[in-house]
């Protein structure tokens, strides 16, 4: 397969692959072989991008001889995925996690509310959700994620 890219497209591809590489470093041991195969492919694409469009966009790790996008290429614009990834913080994770846990706990206490067009949810459910979410936000503010333990994952 041959793909012809201009410099802007090559830069976007490098950004996407760098994000993918970041995520691959977080994979479980079960997916390690697949991650290694993907890292090899990412290196191949990095080398082609370096040769064709971005000769000054990469640094070489002397020990592994792998290349990686350098700081200049990584800085990107404020709307680049890499910029957003670099500026991600725990507040976003705490907010999403507190919402999900708050909904779970409210549903345990009051059951899942039925969706009725034009009607509001049960106020008891809403009040329980808000109370639970605030409880989790306070916990995360005080202890970070030190007390979080994942016991089950449900991927949809």
JSON list of N, CA and C in Angstrom, two decimals, residues 23-101:
[
{"chain": "A", "resi": 23, "resn": "UNK", "atom": "N", "xyz": [-1.20, 5.39, 24.07]},
{"chain": "A", "resi": 23, "resn": "UNK", "atom": "CA", "xyz": [-2.22, 4.47, 24.57]},
{"chain": "A", "resi": 23, "resn": "UNK", "atom": "C", "xyz": [-1.72, 3.04, 24.63]},
{"chain": "A", "resi": 24, "resn": "UNK", "atom": "N", "xyz": [-0.91, 2.65, 23.65]},
{"chain": "A", "resi": 24, "resn": "UNK", "atom": "CA", "xyz": [-0.37, 1.29, 23.64]},
{"chain": "A", "resi": 24, "resn": "UNK", "atom": "C", "xyz": [0.53, 1.02, 24.83]},
{"chain": "A", "resi": 25, "resn": "UNK", "atom": "N", "xyz": [1.19, 2.04, 25.33]},
{"chain": "A", "resi": 25, "resn": "UNK", "atom": "CA", "xyz": [2.05, 1.82, 26.50]},
{"chain": "A", "resi": 25, "resn": "UNK", "atom": "C", "xyz": [1.22, 1.56, 27.75]},
{"chain": "A", "resi": 26, "resn": "UNK", "atom": "N", "xyz": [-0.08, 1.83, 27.67]},
{"chain": "A", "resi": 26, "resn": "UNK", "atom": "CA", "xyz": [-0.96, 1.62, 28.81]},
{"chain": "A", "resi": 26, "resn": "UNK", "atom": "C", "xyz": [-1.69, 0.29, 28.76]},
{"chain": "A", "resi": 27, "resn": "UNK", "atom": "N", "xyz": [-1.45, -0.53, 27.72]},
{"chain": "A", "resi": 27, "resn": "UNK", "atom": "CA", "xyz": [-2.22, -1.76, 27.54]},
{"chain": "A", "resi": 27, "resn": "UNK", "atom": "C", "xyz": [-1.85, -2.80, 28.59]},
{"chain": "A", "resi": 28, "resn": "UNK", "atom": "N", "xyz": [-2.76, -3.73, 28.75]},
{"chain": "A", "resi": 28, "resn": "UNK", "atom": "CA", "xyz": [-2.51, -4.81, 29.70]},
{"chain": "A", "resi": 28, "resn": "UNK", "atom": "C", "xyz": [-1.51, -5.79, 29.12]},
{"chain": "A", "resi": 29, "resn": "UNK", "atom": "N", "xyz": [-1.00, -6.67, 29.96]},
{"chain": "A", "resi": 29, "resn": "UNK", "atom": "CA", "xyz": [-0.05, -7.69, 29.52]},
{"chain": "A", "resi": 29, "resn": "UNK", "atom": "C", "xyz": [-0.66, -8.60, 28.46]},
{"chain": "A", "resi": 30, "resn": "UNK", "atom": "N", "xyz": [-1.98, -8.75, 28.47]},
{"chain": "A", "resi": 30, "resn": "UNK", "atom": "CA", "xyz": [-2.64, -9.63, 27.51]},
{"chain": "A", "resi": 30, "resn": "UNK", "atom": "C", "xyz": [-2.47, -9.15, 26.07]},
{"chain": "A", "resi": 31, "resn": "UNK", "atom": "N", "xyz": [-2.32, -7.85, 25.88]},
{"chain": "A", "resi": 31, "resn": "UNK", "atom": "CA", "xyz": [-2.23, -7.29, 24.53]},
{"chain": "A", "resi": 31, "resn": "UNK", "atom": "C", "xyz": [-0.81, -6.89, 24.16]},
{"chain": "A", "resi": 32, "resn": "UNK", "atom": "N", "xyz": [0.17, -7.32, 24.95]},
{"chain": "A", "resi": 32, "resn": "UNK", "atom": "CA", "xyz": [1.55, -6.86, 24.75]},
{"chain": "A", "resi": 32, "resn": "UNK", "atom": "C", "xyz": [2.10, -7.23, 23.37]},
{"chain": "A", "resi": 33, "resn": "UNK", "atom": "N", "xyz": [1.86, -8.43, 22.89]},
{"chain": "A", "resi": 33, "resn": "UNK", "atom": "CA", "xyz": [2.38, -8.84, 21.58]},
{"chain": "A", "resi": 33, "resn": "UNK", "atom": "C", "xyz": [1.80, -7.96, 20.48]},
{"chain": "A", "resi": 34, "resn": "UNK", "atom": "N", "xyz": [0.53, -7.69, 20.55]},
{"chain": "A", "resi": 34, "resn": "UNK", "atom": "CA", "xyz": [-0.12, -6.83, 19.56]},
{"chain": "A", "resi": 34, "resn": "UNK", "atom": "C", "xyz": [0.45, -5.41, 19.65]},
{"chain": "A", "resi": 35, "resn": "UNK", "atom": "N", "xyz": [0.67, -4.93, 20.85]},
{"chain": "A", "resi": 35, "resn": "UNK", "atom": "CA", "xyz": [1.22, -3.58, 21.02]},
{"chain": "A", "resi": 35, "resn": "UNK", "atom": "C", "xyz": [2.62, -3.49, 20.42]},
{"chain": "A", "resi": 36, "resn": "UNK", "atom": "N", "xyz": [3.44, -4.51, 20.62]},
{"chain": "A", "resi": 36, "resn": "UNK", "atom": "CA", "xyz": [4.79, -4.51, 20.05]},
{"chain": "A", "resi": 36, "resn": "UNK", "atom": "C", "xyz": [4.74, -4.47, 18.53]},
{"chain": "A", "resi": 37, "resn": "UNK", "atom": "N", "xyz": [3.82, -5.23, 17.95]},
{"chain": "A", "resi": 37, "resn": "UNK", "atom": "CA", "xyz": [3.66, -5.23, 16.50]},
{"chain": "A", "resi": 37, "resn": "UNK", "atom": "C", "xyz": [3.24, -3.84, 16.02]},
{"chain": "A", "resi": 38, "resn": "UNK", "atom": "N", "xyz": [2.34, -3.20, 16.73]},
{"chain": "A", "resi": 38, "resn": "UNK", "atom": "CA", "xyz": [1.89, -1.87, 16.34]},
{"chain": "A", "resi": 38, "resn": "UNK", "atom": "C", "xyz": [3.00, -0.84, 16.50]},
{"chain": "A", "resi": 39, "resn": "UNK", "atom": "N", "xyz": [3.81, -0.96, 17.54]},
{"chain": "A", "resi": 39, "resn": "UNK", "atom": "CA", "xyz": [4.94, -0.04, 17.72]},
{"chain": "A", "resi": 39, "resn": "UNK", "atom": "C", "xyz": [5.92, -0.16, 16.55]},
{"chain": "A", "resi": 40, "resn": "UNK", "atom": "N", "xyz": [6.13, -1.38, 16.06]},
{"chain": "A", "resi": 40, "resn": "UNK", "atom": "CA", "xyz": [7.01, -1.57, 14.90]},
{"chain": "A", "resi": 40, "resn": "UNK", "atom": "C", "xyz": [6.45, -0.86, 13.67]},
{"chain": "A", "resi": 41, "resn": "UNK", "atom": "N", "xyz": [5.14, -0.96, 13.47]},
{"chain": "A", "resi": 41, "resn": "UNK", "atom": "CA", "xyz": [4.51, -0.28, 12.35]},
{"chain": "A", "resi": 41, "resn": "UNK", "atom": "C", "xyz": [4.59, 1.24, 12.51]},
{"chain": "A", "resi": 42, "resn": "UNK", "atom": "N", "xyz": [4.39, 1.72, 13.72]},
{"chain": "A", "resi": 42, "resn": "UNK", "atom": "CA", "xyz": [4.50, 3.16, 13.98]},
{"chain": "A", "resi": 42, "resn": "UNK", "atom": "C", "xyz": [5.91, 3.63, 13.65]},
{"chain": "A", "resi": 43, "resn": "UNK", "atom": "N", "xyz": [6.93, 2.87, 14.03]},
{"chain": "A", "resi": 43, "resn": "UNK", "atom": "CA", "xyz": [8.31, 3.26, 13.72]},
{"chain": "A", "resi": 43, "resn": "UNK", "atom": "C", "xyz": [8.53, 3.33, 12.21]},
{"chain": "A", "resi": 44, "resn": "UNK", "atom": "N", "xyz": [7.97, 2.39, 11.48]},
{"chain": "A", "resi": 44, "resn": "UNK", "atom": "CA", "xyz": [8.10, 2.38, 10.02]},
{"chain": "A", "resi": 44, "resn": "UNK", "atom": "C", "xyz": [7.48, 3.64, 9.42]},
{"chain": "A", "resi": 45, "resn": "UNK", "atom": "N", "xyz": [6.32, 4.01, 9.90]},
{"chain": "A", "resi": 45, "resn": "UNK", "atom": "CA", "xyz": [5.65, 5.20, 9.39]},
{"chain": "A", "resi": 45, "resn": "UNK", "atom": "C", "xyz": [6.39, 6.46, 9.81]},
{"chain": "A", "resi": 46, "resn": "UNK", "atom": "N", "xyz": [6.89, 6.50, 11.04]},
{"chain": "A", "resi": 46, "resn": "UNK", "atom": "CA", "xyz": [7.70, 7.65, 11.48]},
{"chain": "A", "resi": 46, "resn": "UNK", "atom": "C", "xyz": [8.90, 7.84, 10.55]},
{"chain": "A", "resi": 47, "resn": "UNK", "atom": "N", "xyz": [9.58, 6.74, 10.23]},
{"chain": "A", "resi": 47, "resn": "UNK", "atom": "CA", "xyz": [10.77, 6.84, 9.37]},
{"chain": "A", "resi": 47, "resn": "UNK", "atom": "C", "xyz": [10.42, 7.36, 7.98]},
{"chain": "A", "resi": 48, "resn": "UNK", "atom": "N", "xyz": [9.29, 6.92, 7.46]},
{"chain": "A", "resi": 48, "resn": "UNK", "atom": "CA", "xyz": [8.88, 7.41, 6.15]},
{"chain": "A", "resi": 48, "resn": "UNK", "atom": "C", "xyz": [8.51, 8.90, 6.22]},
{"chain": "A", "resi": 49, "resn": "UNK", "atom": "N", "xyz": [7.81, 9.31, 7.28]},
{"chain": "A", "resi": 49, "resn": "UNK", "atom": "CA", "xyz": [7.47, 10.72, 7.44]},
{"chain": "A", "resi": 49, "resn": "UNK", "atom": "C", "xyz": [8.73, 11.57, 7.57]},
{"chain": "A", "resi": 50, "resn": "UNK", "atom": "N", "xyz": [9.71, 11.04, 8.30]},
{"chain": "A", "resi": 50, "resn": "UNK", "atom": "CA", "xyz": [10.99, 11.76, 8.46]},
{"chain": "A", "resi": 50, "resn": "UNK", "atom": "C", "xyz": [11.70, 11.90, 7.12]},
{"chain": "A", "resi": 51, "resn": "UNK", "atom": "N", "xyz": [11.72, 10.84, 6.35]},
{"chain": "A", "resi": 51, "resn": "UNK", "atom": "CA", "xyz": [12.43, 10.85, 5.07]},
{"chain": "A", "resi": 51, "resn": "UNK", "atom": "C", "xyz": [11.75, 11.74, 4.03]},
{"chain": "A", "resi": 52, "resn": "UNK", "atom": "N", "xyz": [10.42, 11.77, 4.04]},
{"chain": "A", "resi": 52, "resn": "UNK", "atom": "CA", "xyz": [9.71, 12.46, 2.97]},
{"chain": "A", "resi": 52, "resn": "UNK", "atom": "C", "xyz": [9.29, 13.89, 3.30]},
{"chain": "A", "resi": 53, "resn": "UNK", "atom": "N", "xyz": [8.95, 14.18, 4.56]},
{"chain": "A", "resi": 53, "resn": "UNK", "atom": "CA", "xyz": [8.36, 15.48, 4.86]},
{"chain": "A", "resi": 53, "resn": "UNK", "atom": "C", "xyz": [8.91, 16.18, 6.09]},
{"chain": "A", "resi": 54, "resn": "UNK", "atom": "N", "xyz": [9.37, 15.44, 7.07]},
{"chain": "A", "resi": 54, "resn": "UNK", "atom": "CA", "xyz": [9.71, 16.03, 8.37]},
{"chain": "A", "resi": 54, "resn": "UNK", "atom": "C", "xyz": [11.13, 15.65, 8.79]},
{"chain": "A", "resi": 55, "resn": "UNK", "atom": "N", "xyz": [12.14, 16.04, 8.01]},
{"chain": "A", "resi": 55, "resn": "UNK", "atom": "CA", "xyz": [13.51, 15.61, 8.33]},
{"chain": "A", "resi": 55, "resn": "UNK", "atom": "C", "xyz": [14.01, 16.11, 9.68]},
{"chain": "A", "resi": 56, "resn": "UNK", "atom": "N", "xyz": [13.51, 17.23, 10.14]},
{"chain": "A", "resi": 56, "resn": "UNK", "atom": "CA", "xyz": [13.95, 17.78, 11.44]},
{"chain": "A", "resi": 56, "resn": "UNK", "atom": "C", "xyz": [12.93, 17.53, 12.54]},
{"chain": "A", "resi": 57, "resn": "UNK", "atom": "N", "xyz": [11.93, 16.69, 12.29]},
{"chain": "A", "resi": 57, "resn": "UNK", "atom": "CA", "xyz": [10.83, 16.51, 13.24]},
{"chain": "A", "resi": 57, "resn": "UNK", "atom": "C", "xyz": [11.00, 15.38, 14.23]},
{"chain": "A", "resi": 58, "resn": "UNK", "atom": "N", "xyz": [12.14, 14.68, 14.18]},
{"chain": "A", "resi": 58, "resn": "UNK", "atom": "CA", "xyz": [12.30, 13.51, 15.04]},
{"chain": "A", "resi": 58, "resn": "UNK", "atom": "C", "xyz": [13.65, 13.50, 15.73]},
{"chain": "A", "resi": 59, "resn": "UNK", "atom": "N", "xyz": [13.69, 12.87, 16.89]},
{"chain": "A", "resi": 59, "resn": "UNK", "atom": "CA", "xyz": [14.93, 12.60, 17.61]},
{"chain": "A", "resi": 59, "resn": "UNK", "atom": "C", "xyz": [15.10, 11.09, 17.67]},
{"chain": "A", "resi": 60, "resn": "UNK", "atom": "N", "xyz": [16.35, 10.65, 17.78]},
{"chain": "A", "resi": 60, "resn": "UNK", "atom": "CA", "xyz": [16.64, 9.21, 17.84]},
{"chain": "A", "resi": 60, "resn": "UNK", "atom": "C", "xyz": [17.09, 8.84, 19.25]},
{"chain": "A", "resi": 61, "resn": "UNK", "atom": "N", "xyz": [16.49, 7.77, 19.77]},
{"chain": "A", "resi": 61, "resn": "UNK", "atom": "CA", "xyz": [16.94, 7.21, 21.03]},
{"chain": "A", "resi": 61, "resn": "UNK", "atom": "C", "xyz": [18.15, 6.34, 20.71]},
{"chain": "A", "resi": 62, "resn": "UNK", "atom": "N", "xyz": [19.31, 6.74, 21.20]},
{"chain": "A", "resi": 62, "resn": "UNK", "atom": "CA", "xyz": [20.56, 6.05, 20.84]},
{"chain": "A", "resi": 62, "resn": "UNK", "atom": "C", "xyz": [20.57, 4.59, 21.24]},
{"chain": "A", "resi": 63, "resn": "UNK", "atom": "N", "xyz": [19.99, 4.27, 22.39]},
{"chain": "A", "resi": 63, "resn": "UNK", "atom": "CA", "xyz": [20.03, 2.89, 22.87]},
{"chain": "A", "resi": 63, "resn": "UNK", "atom": "C", "xyz": [19.17, 1.96, 22.02]},
{"chain": "A", "resi": 64, "resn": "UNK", "atom": "N", "xyz": [17.94, 2.37, 21.75]},
{"chain": "A", "resi": 64, "resn": "UNK", "atom": "CA", "xyz": [17.02, 1.51, 21.00]},
{"chain": "A", "resi": 64, "resn": "UNK", "atom": "C", "xyz": [17.03, 1.76, 19.50]},
{"chain": "A", "resi": 65, "resn": "UNK", "atom": "N", "xyz": [17.62, 2.88, 19.09]},
{"chain": "A", "resi": 65, "resn": "UNK", "atom": "CA", "xyz": [17.62, 3.33, 17.70]},
{"chain": "A", "resi": 65, "resn": "UNK", "atom": "C", "xyz": [16.21, 3.59, 17.16]},
{"chain": "A", "resi": 66, "resn": "UNK", "atom": "N", "xyz": [15.27, 3.80, 18.07]},
{"chain": "A", "resi": 66, "resn": "UNK", "atom": "CA", "xyz": [13.92, 4.17, 17.67]},
{"chain": "A", "resi": 66, "resn": "UNK", "atom": "C", "xyz": [13.86, 5.69, 17.53]},
{"chain": "A", "resi": 67, "resn": "UNK", "atom": "N", "xyz": [12.98, 6.16, 16.65]},
{"chain": "A", "resi": 67, "resn": "UNK", "atom": "CA", "xyz": [12.82, 7.60, 16.51]},
{"chain": "A", "resi": 67, "resn": "UNK", "atom": "C", "xyz": [11.48, 8.02, 17.09]},
{"chain": "A", "resi": 68, "resn": "UNK", "atom": "N", "xyz": [11.45, 9.26, 17.58]},
{"chain": "A", "resi": 68, "resn": "UNK", "atom": "CA", "xyz": [10.25, 9.80, 18.20]},
{"chain": "A", "resi": 68, "resn": "UNK", "atom": "C", "xyz": [10.09, 11.25, 17.78]},
{"chain": "A", "resi": 69, "resn": "UNK", "atom": "N", "xyz": [8.84, 11.72, 17.65]},
{"chain": "A", "resi": 69, "resn": "UNK", "atom": "CA", "xyz": [8.65, 13.13, 17.32]},
{"chain": "A", "resi": 69, "resn": "UNK", "atom": "C", "xyz": [9.33, 14.00, 18.37]},
{"chain": "A", "resi": 70, "resn": "UNK", "atom": "N", "xyz": [10.03, 15.04, 17.92]},
{"chain": "A", "resi": 70, "resn": "UNK", "atom": "CA", "xyz": [10.74, 15.90, 18.87]},
{"chain": "A", "resi": 70, "resn": "UNK", "atom": "C", "xyz": [9.80, 16.96, 19.47]},
{"chain": "A", "resi": 71, "resn": "UNK", "atom": "N", "xyz": [10.34, 17.73, 20.40]},
{"chain": "A", "resi": 71, "resn": "UNK", "atom": "CA", "xyz": [9.54, 18.71, 21.12]},
{"chain": "A", "resi": 71, "resn": "UNK", "atom": "C", "xyz": [8.91, 19.74, 20.18]},
{"chain": "A", "resi": 72, "resn": "UNK", "atom": "N", "xyz": [9.65, 20.14, 19.16]},
{"chain": "A", "resi": 72, "resn": "UNK", "atom": "CA", "xyz": [9.12, 21.14, 18.23]},
{"chain": "A", "resi": 72, "resn": "UNK", "atom": "C", "xyz": [7.89, 20.60, 17.49]},
{"chain": "A", "resi": 73, "resn": "UNK", "atom": "N", "xyz": [7.98, 19.38, 17.02]},
{"chain": "A", "resi": 73, "resn": "UNK", "atom": "CA", "xyz": [6.85, 18.77, 16.32]},
{"chain": "A", "resi": 73, "resn": "UNK", "atom": "C", "xyz": [5.69, 18.48, 17.28]},
{"chain": "A", "resi": 74, "resn": "UNK", "atom": "N", "xyz": [6.02, 18.07, 18.49]},
{"chain": "A", "resi": 74, "resn": "UNK", "atom": "CA", "xyz": [5.00, 17.70, 19.48]},
{"chain": "A", "resi": 74, "resn": "UNK", "atom": "C", "xyz": [4.22, 18.88, 20.00]},
{"chain": "A", "resi": 75, "resn": "UNK", "atom": "N", "xyz": [4.82, 20.07, 19.99]},
{"chain": "A", "resi": 75, "resn": "UNK", "atom": "CA", "xyz": [4.14, 21.21, 20.61]},
{"chain": "A", "resi": 75, "resn": "UNK", "atom": "C", "xyz": [2.84, 21.52, 19.92]},
{"chain": "A", "resi": 76, "resn": "UNK", "atom": "N", "xyz": [2.80, 21.47, 18.61]},
{"chain": "A", "resi": 76, "resn": "UNK", "atom": "CA", "xyz": [1.56, 21.62, 17.87]},
{"chain": "A", "resi": 76, "resn": "UNK", "atom": "C", "xyz": [0.75, 22.86, 18.20]},
{"chain": "A", "resi": 77, "resn": "UNK", "atom": "N", "xyz": [-0.38, 22.98, 17.58]},
{"chain": "A", "resi": 77, "resn": "UNK", "atom": "CA", "xyz": [-1.31, 24.08, 17.85]},
{"chain": "A", "resi": 77, "resn": "UNK", "atom": "C", "xyz": [-2.22, 23.69, 19.00]},
{"chain": "A", "resi": 78, "resn": "UNK", "atom": "N", "xyz": [-2.95, 24.67, 19.52]},
{"chain": "A", "resi": 78, "resn": "UNK", "atom": "CA", "xyz": [-3.82, 24.40, 20.67]},
{"chain": "A", "resi": 78, "resn": "UNK", "atom": "C", "xyz": [-4.94, 23.42, 20.36]},
{"chain": "A", "resi": 79, "resn": "UNK", "atom": "N", "xyz": [-5.27, 23.24, 19.09]},
{"chain": "A", "resi": 79, "resn": "UNK", "atom": "CA", "xyz": [-6.33, 22.30, 18.75]},
{"chain": "A", "resi": 79, "resn": "UNK", "atom": "C", "xyz": [-5.78, 20.94, 18.32]},
{"chain": "A", "resi": 80, "resn": "UNK", "atom": "N", "xyz": [-4.47, 20.76, 18.39]},
{"chain": "A", "resi": 80, "resn": "UNK", "atom": "CA", "xyz": [-3.91, 19.47, 17.99]},
{"chain": "A", "resi": 80, "resn": "UNK", "atom": "C", "xyz": [-4.18, 18.44, 19.08]},
{"chain": "A", "resi": 81, "resn": "UNK", "atom": "N", "xyz": [-4.39, 17.19, 18.68]},
{"chain": "A", "resi": 81, "resn": "UNK", "atom": "CA", "xyz": [-4.63, 16.15, 19.67]},
{"chain": "A", "resi": 81, "resn": "UNK", "atom": "C", "xyz": [-3.50, 16.03, 20.69]},
{"chain": "A", "resi": 82, "resn": "UNK", "atom": "N", "xyz": [-2.26, 16.23, 20.24]},
{"chain": "A", "resi": 82, "resn": "UNK", "atom": "CA", "xyz": [-1.14, 16.11, 21.17]},
{"chain": "A", "resi": 82, "resn": "UNK", "atom": "C", "xyz": [-1.17, 17.20, 22.22]},
{"chain": "A", "resi": 83, "resn": "UNK", "atom": "N", "xyz": [-1.54, 18.40, 21.83]},
{"chain": "A", "resi": 83, "resn": "UNK", "atom": "CA", "xyz": [-1.64, 19.50, 22.79]},
{"chain": "A", "resi": 83, "resn": "UNK", "atom": "C", "xyz": [-2.69, 19.14, 23.85]},
{"chain": "A", "resi": 84, "resn": "UNK", "atom": "N", "xyz": [-3.82, 18.65, 23.38]},
{"chain": "A", "resi": 84, "resn": "UNK", "atom": "CA", "xyz": [-4.88, 18.29, 24.32]},
{"chain": "A", "resi": 84, "resn": "UNK", "atom": "C", "xyz": [-4.45, 17.14, 25.23]},
{"chain": "A", "resi": 85, "resn": "UNK", "atom": "N", "xyz": [-3.76, 16.16, 24.66]},
{"chain": "A", "resi": 85, "resn": "UNK", "atom": "CA", "xyz": [-3.30, 15.03, 25.46]},
{"chain": "A", "resi": 85, "resn": "UNK", "atom": "C", "xyz": [-2.29, 15.48, 26.51]},
{"chain": "A", "resi": 86, "resn": "UNK", "atom": "N", "xyz": [-1.38, 16.37, 26.13]},
{"chain": "A", "resi": 86, "resn": "UNK", "atom": "CA", "xyz": [-0.36, 16.84, 27.07]},
{"chain": "A", "resi": 86, "resn": "UNK", "atom": "C", "xyz": [-0.98, 17.68, 28.18]},
{"chain": "A", "resi": 87, "resn": "UNK", "atom": "N", "xyz": [-2.11, 18.32, 27.90]},
{"chain": "A", "resi": 87, "resn": "UNK", "atom": "CA", "xyz": [-2.71, 19.20, 28.89]},
{"chain": "A", "resi": 87, "resn": "UNK", "atom": "C", "xyz": [-3.89, 18.56, 29.61]},
{"chain": "A", "resi": 88, "resn": "UNK", "atom": "N", "xyz": [-4.10, 17.27, 29.40]},
{"chain": "A", "resi": 88, "resn": "UNK", "atom": "CA", "xyz": [-5.13, 16.54, 30.11]},
{"chain": "A", "resi": 88, "resn": "UNK", "atom": "C", "xyz": [-4.76, 16.52, 31.60]},
{"chain": "A", "resi": 89, "resn": "UNK", "atom": "N", "xyz": [-5.75, 16.62, 32.45]},
{"chain": "A", "resi": 89, "resn": "UNK", "atom": "CA", "xyz": [-5.44, 16.57, 33.87]},
{"chain": "A", "resi": 89, "resn": "UNK", "atom": "C", "xyz": [-6.43, 15.70, 34.62]},
{"chain": "A", "resi": 90, "resn": "UNK", "atom": "N", "xyz": [-6.16, 15.48, 35.87]},
{"chain": "A", "resi": 90, "resn": "UNK", "atom": "CA", "xyz": [-7.00, 14.60, 36.66]},
{"chain": "A", "resi": 90, "resn": "UNK", "atom": "C", "xyz": [-8.38, 15.15, 36.92]},
{"chain": "A", "resi": 91, "resn": "UNK", "atom": "N", "xyz": [-8.57, 16.47, 36.77]},
{"chain": "A", "resi": 91, "resn": "UNK", "atom": "CA", "xyz": [-9.89, 17.04, 37.02]},
{"chain": "A", "resi": 91, "resn": "UNK", "atom": "C", "xyz": [-10.93, 16.47, 36.06]},
{"chain": "A", "resi": 92, "resn": "UNK", "atom": "N", "xyz": [-10.55, 16.30, 34.81]},
{"chain": "A", "resi": 92, "resn": "UNK", "atom": "CA", "xyz": [-11.48, 15.75, 33.83]},
{"chain": "A", "resi": 92, "resn": "UNK", "atom": "C", "xyz": [-11.85, 14.32, 34.21]},
{"chain": "A", "resi": 93, "resn": "UNK", "atom": "N", "xyz": [-10.88, 13.52, 34.59]},
{"chain": "A", "resi": 93, "resn": "UNK", "atom": "CA", "xyz": [-11.15, 12.13, 34.98]},
{"chain": "A", "resi": 93, "resn": "UNK", "atom": "C", "xyz": [-12.01, 12.08, 36.23]},
{"chain": "A", "resi": 94, "resn": "UNK", "atom": "N", "xyz": [-11.73, 12.94, 37.20]},
{"chain": "A", "resi": 94, "resn": "UNK", "atom": "CA", "xyz": [-12.51, 12.96, 38.44]},
{"chain": "A", "resi": 94, "resn": "UNK", "atom": "C", "xyz": [-13.95, 13.35, 38.15]},
{"chain": "A", "resi": 95, "resn": "UNK", "atom": "N", "xyz": [-14.15, 14.29, 37.24]},
{"chain": "A", "resi": 95, "resn": "UNK", "atom": "CA", "xyz": [-15.50, 14.74, 36.90]},
{"chain": "A", "resi": 95, "resn": "UNK", "atom": "C", "xyz": [-16.30, 13.61, 36.26]},
{"chain": "A", "resi": 96, "resn": "UNK", "atom": "N", "xyz": [-15.71, 12.95, 35.28]},
{"chain": "A", "resi": 96, "resn": "UNK", "atom": "CA", "xyz": [-16.41, 11.86, 34.59]},
{"chain": "A", "resi": 96, "resn": "UNK", "atom": "C", "xyz": [-16.66, 10.69, 35.53]},
{"chain": "A", "resi": 97, "resn": "UNK", "atom": "N", "xyz": [-15.65, 10.31, 36.30]},
{"chain": "A", "resi": 97, "resn": "UNK", "atom": "CA", "xyz": [-15.79, 9.19, 37.22]},
{"chain": "A", "resi": 97, "resn": "UNK", "atom": "C", "xyz": [-16.83, 9.48, 38.30]},
{"chain": "A", "resi": 98, "resn": "UNK", "atom": "N", "xyz": [-16.84, 10.70, 38.83]},
{"chain": "A", "resi": 98, "resn": "UNK", "atom": "CA", "xyz": [-17.82, 11.05, 39.86]},
{"chain": "A", "resi": 98, "resn": "UNK", "atom": "C", "xyz": [-19.24, 11.01, 39.29]},
{"chain": "A", "resi": 99, "resn": "UNK", "atom": "N", "xyz": [-19.41, 11.41, 38.04]},
{"chain": "A", "resi": 99, "resn": "UNK", "atom": "CA", "xyz": [-20.74, 11.34, 37.41]},
{"chain": "A", "resi": 99, "resn": "UNK", "atom": "C", "xyz": [-21.20, 9.90, 37.29]},
{"chain": "A", "resi": 100, "resn": "UNK", "atom": "N", "xyz": [-20.31, 9.04, 36.78]},
{"chain": "A", "resi": 100, "resn": "UNK", "atom": "CA", "xyz": [-20.69, 7.64, 36.57]},
{"chain": "A", "resi": 100, "resn": "UNK", "atom": "C", "xyz": [-20.98, 6.93, 37.89]},
{"chain": "A", "resi": 101, "resn": "UNK", "atom": "N", "xyz": [-20.14, 7.17, 38.89]},
{"chain": "A", "resi": 101, "resn": "UNK", "atom": "CA", "xyz": [-20.37, 6.55, 40.20]},
{"chain": "A", "resi": 101, "resn": "UNK", "atom": "C", "xyz": [-21.62, 7.12, 40.86]}
]
